[in-house]
Coordinates of C-alpha atoms in Angstrom, one line a residue:
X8 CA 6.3 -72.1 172.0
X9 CA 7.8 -68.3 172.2
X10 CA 5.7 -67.6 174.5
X11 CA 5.6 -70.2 177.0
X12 CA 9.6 -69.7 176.8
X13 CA 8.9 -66.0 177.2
X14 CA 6.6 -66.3 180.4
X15 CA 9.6 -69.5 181.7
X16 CA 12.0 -66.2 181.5
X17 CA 9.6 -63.5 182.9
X18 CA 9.4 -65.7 186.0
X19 CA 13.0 -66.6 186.3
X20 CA 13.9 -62.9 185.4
X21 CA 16.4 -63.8 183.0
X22 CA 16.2 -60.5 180.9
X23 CA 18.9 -61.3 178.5
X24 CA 17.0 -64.2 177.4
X25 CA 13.7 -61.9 177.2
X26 CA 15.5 -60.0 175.3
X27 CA 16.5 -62.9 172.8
X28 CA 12.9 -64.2 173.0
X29 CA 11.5 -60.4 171.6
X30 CA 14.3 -60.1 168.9
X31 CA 13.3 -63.8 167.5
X32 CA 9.8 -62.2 167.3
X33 CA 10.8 -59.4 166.0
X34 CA 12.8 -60.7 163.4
X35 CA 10.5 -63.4 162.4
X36 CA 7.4 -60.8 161.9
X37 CA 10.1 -58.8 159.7
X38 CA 10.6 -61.6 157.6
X39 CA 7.7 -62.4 157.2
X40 CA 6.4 -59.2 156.0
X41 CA 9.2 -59.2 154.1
X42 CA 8.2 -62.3 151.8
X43 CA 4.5 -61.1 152.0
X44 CA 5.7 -58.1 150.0
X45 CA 8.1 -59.9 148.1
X46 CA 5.2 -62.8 146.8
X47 CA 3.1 -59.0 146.4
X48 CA 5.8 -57.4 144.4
X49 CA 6.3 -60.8 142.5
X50 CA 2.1 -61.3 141.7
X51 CA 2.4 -57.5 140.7
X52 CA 5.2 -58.2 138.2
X53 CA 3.5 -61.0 136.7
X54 CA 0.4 -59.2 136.2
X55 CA 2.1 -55.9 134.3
X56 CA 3.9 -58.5 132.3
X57 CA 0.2 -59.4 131.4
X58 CA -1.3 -55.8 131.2
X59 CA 1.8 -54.7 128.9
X60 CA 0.7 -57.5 126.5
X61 CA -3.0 -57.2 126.8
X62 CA -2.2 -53.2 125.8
X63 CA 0.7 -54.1 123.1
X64 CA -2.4 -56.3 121.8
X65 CA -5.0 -53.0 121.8
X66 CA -2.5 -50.8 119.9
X67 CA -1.9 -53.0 117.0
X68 CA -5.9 -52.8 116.7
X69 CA -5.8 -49.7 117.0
X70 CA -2.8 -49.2 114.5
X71 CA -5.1 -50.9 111.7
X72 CA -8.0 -48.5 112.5
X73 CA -6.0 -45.2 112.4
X74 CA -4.2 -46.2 109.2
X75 CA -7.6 -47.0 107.5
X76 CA -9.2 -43.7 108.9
X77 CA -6.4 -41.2 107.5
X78 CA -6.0 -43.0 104.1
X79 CA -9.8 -43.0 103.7
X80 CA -9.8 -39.1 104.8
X81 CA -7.0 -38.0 103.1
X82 CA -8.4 -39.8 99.5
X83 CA -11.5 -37.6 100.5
X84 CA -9.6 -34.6 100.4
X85 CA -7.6 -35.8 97.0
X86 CA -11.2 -36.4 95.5
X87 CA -12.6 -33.0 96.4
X88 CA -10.0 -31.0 95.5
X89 CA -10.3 -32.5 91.8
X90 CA -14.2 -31.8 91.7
X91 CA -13.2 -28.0 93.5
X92 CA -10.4 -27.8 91.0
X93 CA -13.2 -29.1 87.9
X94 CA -15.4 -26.4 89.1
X95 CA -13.3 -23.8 88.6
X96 CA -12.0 -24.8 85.4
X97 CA -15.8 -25.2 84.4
X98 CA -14.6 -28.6 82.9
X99 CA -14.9 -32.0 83.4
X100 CA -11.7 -34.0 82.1
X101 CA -12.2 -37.5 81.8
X102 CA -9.5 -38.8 83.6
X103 CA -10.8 -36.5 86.4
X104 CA -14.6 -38.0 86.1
X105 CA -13.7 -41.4 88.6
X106 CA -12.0 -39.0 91.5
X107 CA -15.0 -36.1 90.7
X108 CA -17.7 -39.1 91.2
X109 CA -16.0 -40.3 94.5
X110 CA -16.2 -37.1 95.8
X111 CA -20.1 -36.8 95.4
X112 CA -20.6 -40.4 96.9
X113 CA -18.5 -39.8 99.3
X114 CA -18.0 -36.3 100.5
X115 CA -19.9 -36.1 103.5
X116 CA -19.1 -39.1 105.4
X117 CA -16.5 -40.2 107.6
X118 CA -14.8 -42.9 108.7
X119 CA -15.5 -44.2 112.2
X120 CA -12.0 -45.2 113.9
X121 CA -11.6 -47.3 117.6
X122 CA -8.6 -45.1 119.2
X123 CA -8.6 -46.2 122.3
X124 CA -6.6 -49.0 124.2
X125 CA -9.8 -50.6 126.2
X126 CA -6.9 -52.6 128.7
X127 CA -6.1 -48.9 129.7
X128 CA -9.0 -47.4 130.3
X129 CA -9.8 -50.3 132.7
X130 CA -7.0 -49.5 134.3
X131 CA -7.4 -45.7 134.4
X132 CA -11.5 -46.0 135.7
X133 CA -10.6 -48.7 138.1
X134 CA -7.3 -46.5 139.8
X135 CA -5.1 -49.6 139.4
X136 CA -3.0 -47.5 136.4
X137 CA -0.1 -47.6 138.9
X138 CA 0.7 -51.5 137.9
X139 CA 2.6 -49.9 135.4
X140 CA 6.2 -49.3 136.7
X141 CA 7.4 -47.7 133.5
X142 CA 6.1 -44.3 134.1
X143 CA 7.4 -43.0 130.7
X144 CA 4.9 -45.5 129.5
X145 CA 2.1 -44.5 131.9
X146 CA 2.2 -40.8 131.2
X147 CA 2.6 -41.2 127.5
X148 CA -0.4 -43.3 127.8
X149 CA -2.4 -40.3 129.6
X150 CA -1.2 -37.9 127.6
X151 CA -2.8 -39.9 124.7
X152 CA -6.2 -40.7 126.3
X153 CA -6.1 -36.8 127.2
X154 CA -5.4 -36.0 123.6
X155 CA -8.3 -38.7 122.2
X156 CA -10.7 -36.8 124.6
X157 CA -9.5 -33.3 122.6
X158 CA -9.6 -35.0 119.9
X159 CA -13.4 -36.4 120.3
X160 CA -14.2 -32.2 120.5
X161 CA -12.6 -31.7 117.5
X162 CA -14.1 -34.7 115.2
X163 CA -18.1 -33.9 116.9
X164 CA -17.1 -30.1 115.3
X165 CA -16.1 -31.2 111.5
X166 CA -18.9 -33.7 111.6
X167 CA -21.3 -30.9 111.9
X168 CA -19.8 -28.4 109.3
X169 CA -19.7 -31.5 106.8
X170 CA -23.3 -31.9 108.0
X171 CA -24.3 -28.0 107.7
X172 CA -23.7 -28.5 104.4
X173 CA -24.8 -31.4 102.7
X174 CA -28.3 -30.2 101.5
X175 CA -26.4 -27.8 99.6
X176 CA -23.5 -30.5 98.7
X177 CA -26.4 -33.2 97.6
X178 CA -28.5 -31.2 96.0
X179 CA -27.2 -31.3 92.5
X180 CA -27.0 -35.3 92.0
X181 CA -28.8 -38.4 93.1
X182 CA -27.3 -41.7 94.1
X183 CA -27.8 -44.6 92.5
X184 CA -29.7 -46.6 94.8
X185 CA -29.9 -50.1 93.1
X186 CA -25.6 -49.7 92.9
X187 CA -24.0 -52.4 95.3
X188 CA -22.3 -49.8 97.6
X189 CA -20.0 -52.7 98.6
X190 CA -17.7 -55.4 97.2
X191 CA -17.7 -59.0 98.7
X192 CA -15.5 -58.6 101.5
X193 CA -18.0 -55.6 102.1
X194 CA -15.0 -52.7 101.2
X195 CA -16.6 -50.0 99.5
X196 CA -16.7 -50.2 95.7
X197 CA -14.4 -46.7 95.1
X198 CA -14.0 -47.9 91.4
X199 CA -18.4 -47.5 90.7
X200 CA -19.2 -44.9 92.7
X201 CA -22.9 -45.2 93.2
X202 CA -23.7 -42.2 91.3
X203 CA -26.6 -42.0 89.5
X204 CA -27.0 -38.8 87.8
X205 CA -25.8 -35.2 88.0
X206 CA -25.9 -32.2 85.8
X207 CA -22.1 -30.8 86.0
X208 CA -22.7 -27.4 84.4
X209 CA -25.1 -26.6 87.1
X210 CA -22.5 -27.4 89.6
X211 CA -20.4 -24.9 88.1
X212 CA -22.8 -22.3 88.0
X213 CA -24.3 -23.2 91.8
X214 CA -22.2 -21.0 94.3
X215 CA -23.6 -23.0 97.2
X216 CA -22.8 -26.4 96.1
X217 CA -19.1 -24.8 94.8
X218 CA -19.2 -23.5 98.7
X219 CA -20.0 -27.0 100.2
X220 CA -17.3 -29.0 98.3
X221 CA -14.6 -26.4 99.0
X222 CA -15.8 -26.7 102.9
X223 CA -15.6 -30.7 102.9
X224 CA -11.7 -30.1 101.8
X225 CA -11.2 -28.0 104.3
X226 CA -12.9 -30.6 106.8
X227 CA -11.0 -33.9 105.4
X228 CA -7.8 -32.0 105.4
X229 CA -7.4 -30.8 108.7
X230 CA -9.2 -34.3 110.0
X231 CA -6.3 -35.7 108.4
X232 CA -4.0 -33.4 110.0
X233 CA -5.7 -34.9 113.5
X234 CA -5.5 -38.8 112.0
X235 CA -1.8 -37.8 111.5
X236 CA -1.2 -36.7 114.9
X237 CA -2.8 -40.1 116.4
X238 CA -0.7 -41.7 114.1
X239 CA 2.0 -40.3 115.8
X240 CA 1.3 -40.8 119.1
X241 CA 0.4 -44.3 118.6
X242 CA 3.7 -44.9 116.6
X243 CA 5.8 -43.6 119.9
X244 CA 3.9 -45.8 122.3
X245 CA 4.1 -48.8 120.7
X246 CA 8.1 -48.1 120.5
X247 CA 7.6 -48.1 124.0
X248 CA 5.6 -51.3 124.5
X249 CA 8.1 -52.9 122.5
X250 CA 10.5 -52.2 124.5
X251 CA 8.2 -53.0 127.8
X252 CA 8.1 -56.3 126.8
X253 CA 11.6 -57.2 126.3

């Protein structure tokens, strides 16, 4: 219809209604990139509204899993400092037997922990992070998948010096293996370690072993001192999806 009325005015050279004829086209392809961007921006909204959630939902996970990982860690420590502190004392107190017994089952290992927010990384590996409008949020977020990836450096190196020594650190007791390592709700049974039998006096006089058990402190203490600064991290950006979400 505009253009038949366009060509009507071409031919009766009526320029000032030419003119009218463009603007209305004008105008109406304005408008209605206008609402195409509008319905865009709306869609977009909708689906950060989503994203925020589907993230908010990932960090409580992962605030279970970081909690569990530096309490387990930082009871490591606990226990080997009472065996380090037994050894040197070249006694073994009874009320220290429990903690001193943990530490032998115990001292080596580690606790696996999920740290990362998978709704993120989607984002991040498909370039679509930008749906986040809050870029507080977004960098925070960056900032703390750049400090998992330092942090995945850091774990790989205290997982091989609390491998490098564990002959050493397992060569002066046996584990008990007919023990039910777990309860029913498959926890591990901390109050029966499953020790089976261990001479103490040769710990004491067995520099090596004395060596390895001071090393895993030093290994569960500054992994804790990592856990901690997760902790952290994950503490400020959940403020911040909390507030996201209001």
């Amino acid at each position: 219809m505009i253009l038949r009325s366009v060509m009507k005015h071409v031919r009766d050279q009526n320029w000032f209604a030419v003119g009218i004829d463009f603007f209305i086209v004008i105008v109406g392809v304005f408008i209605g990139i206008q609402v195409a961007n509008w319905n865009e921006a709306r869609l977009e909204g909708q689906e950060e509204v989503l994203l925020v959630e589907r993230i908010r939902a990932d960090f409580e996970r992962i605030v279970e899993d970081t909690e569990r990982s530096l309490a387990y860690h930082q009871a490591r420590a606990s226990d080997l400092k009472t065996l380090v502190r037994s050894l040197r004392r070249g006694t073994l107190a009874d009320e220290d037997r429990l903690a001193v017994e943990r530490a032998l089952f115990l001292g080596p290992a580690f606790q696996t922990s999920a740290d990362n927010s998978g709704t993120f990384t989607e984002l991040l590996s498909s370039g679509r992070a930008n749906l986040l409008r809050d870029k507080v949020l977004l960098n925070e977020l960056v900032a703390y998948e750049d400090f998992l990836e330092r942090f995945a450096v850091g774990r790989a190196y205290f997982v091989d010096m609390a491998f490098g020594v564990q002959q050493s650190f397992t060569s002066r007791f046996e584990y008990d293996i007919e023990a039910f390592f777990f309860t029913d709700d498959l926890q591990l049974k901390l109050d029966q370690p499953a020790i089976a039998t261990y001479d103490f006096d040769a710990m004491v006089a067995d520099t090596a072993f004395q060596d390895a058990a001071e090393q895993l402190v030093f290994v569960h203490s500054l992994y804790s001192m990592w856990r901690l600064r997760i902790s952290d991290r994950v503490e400020r950006i959940q403020q911040m999806l909390a507030e996201a979400s209001k």
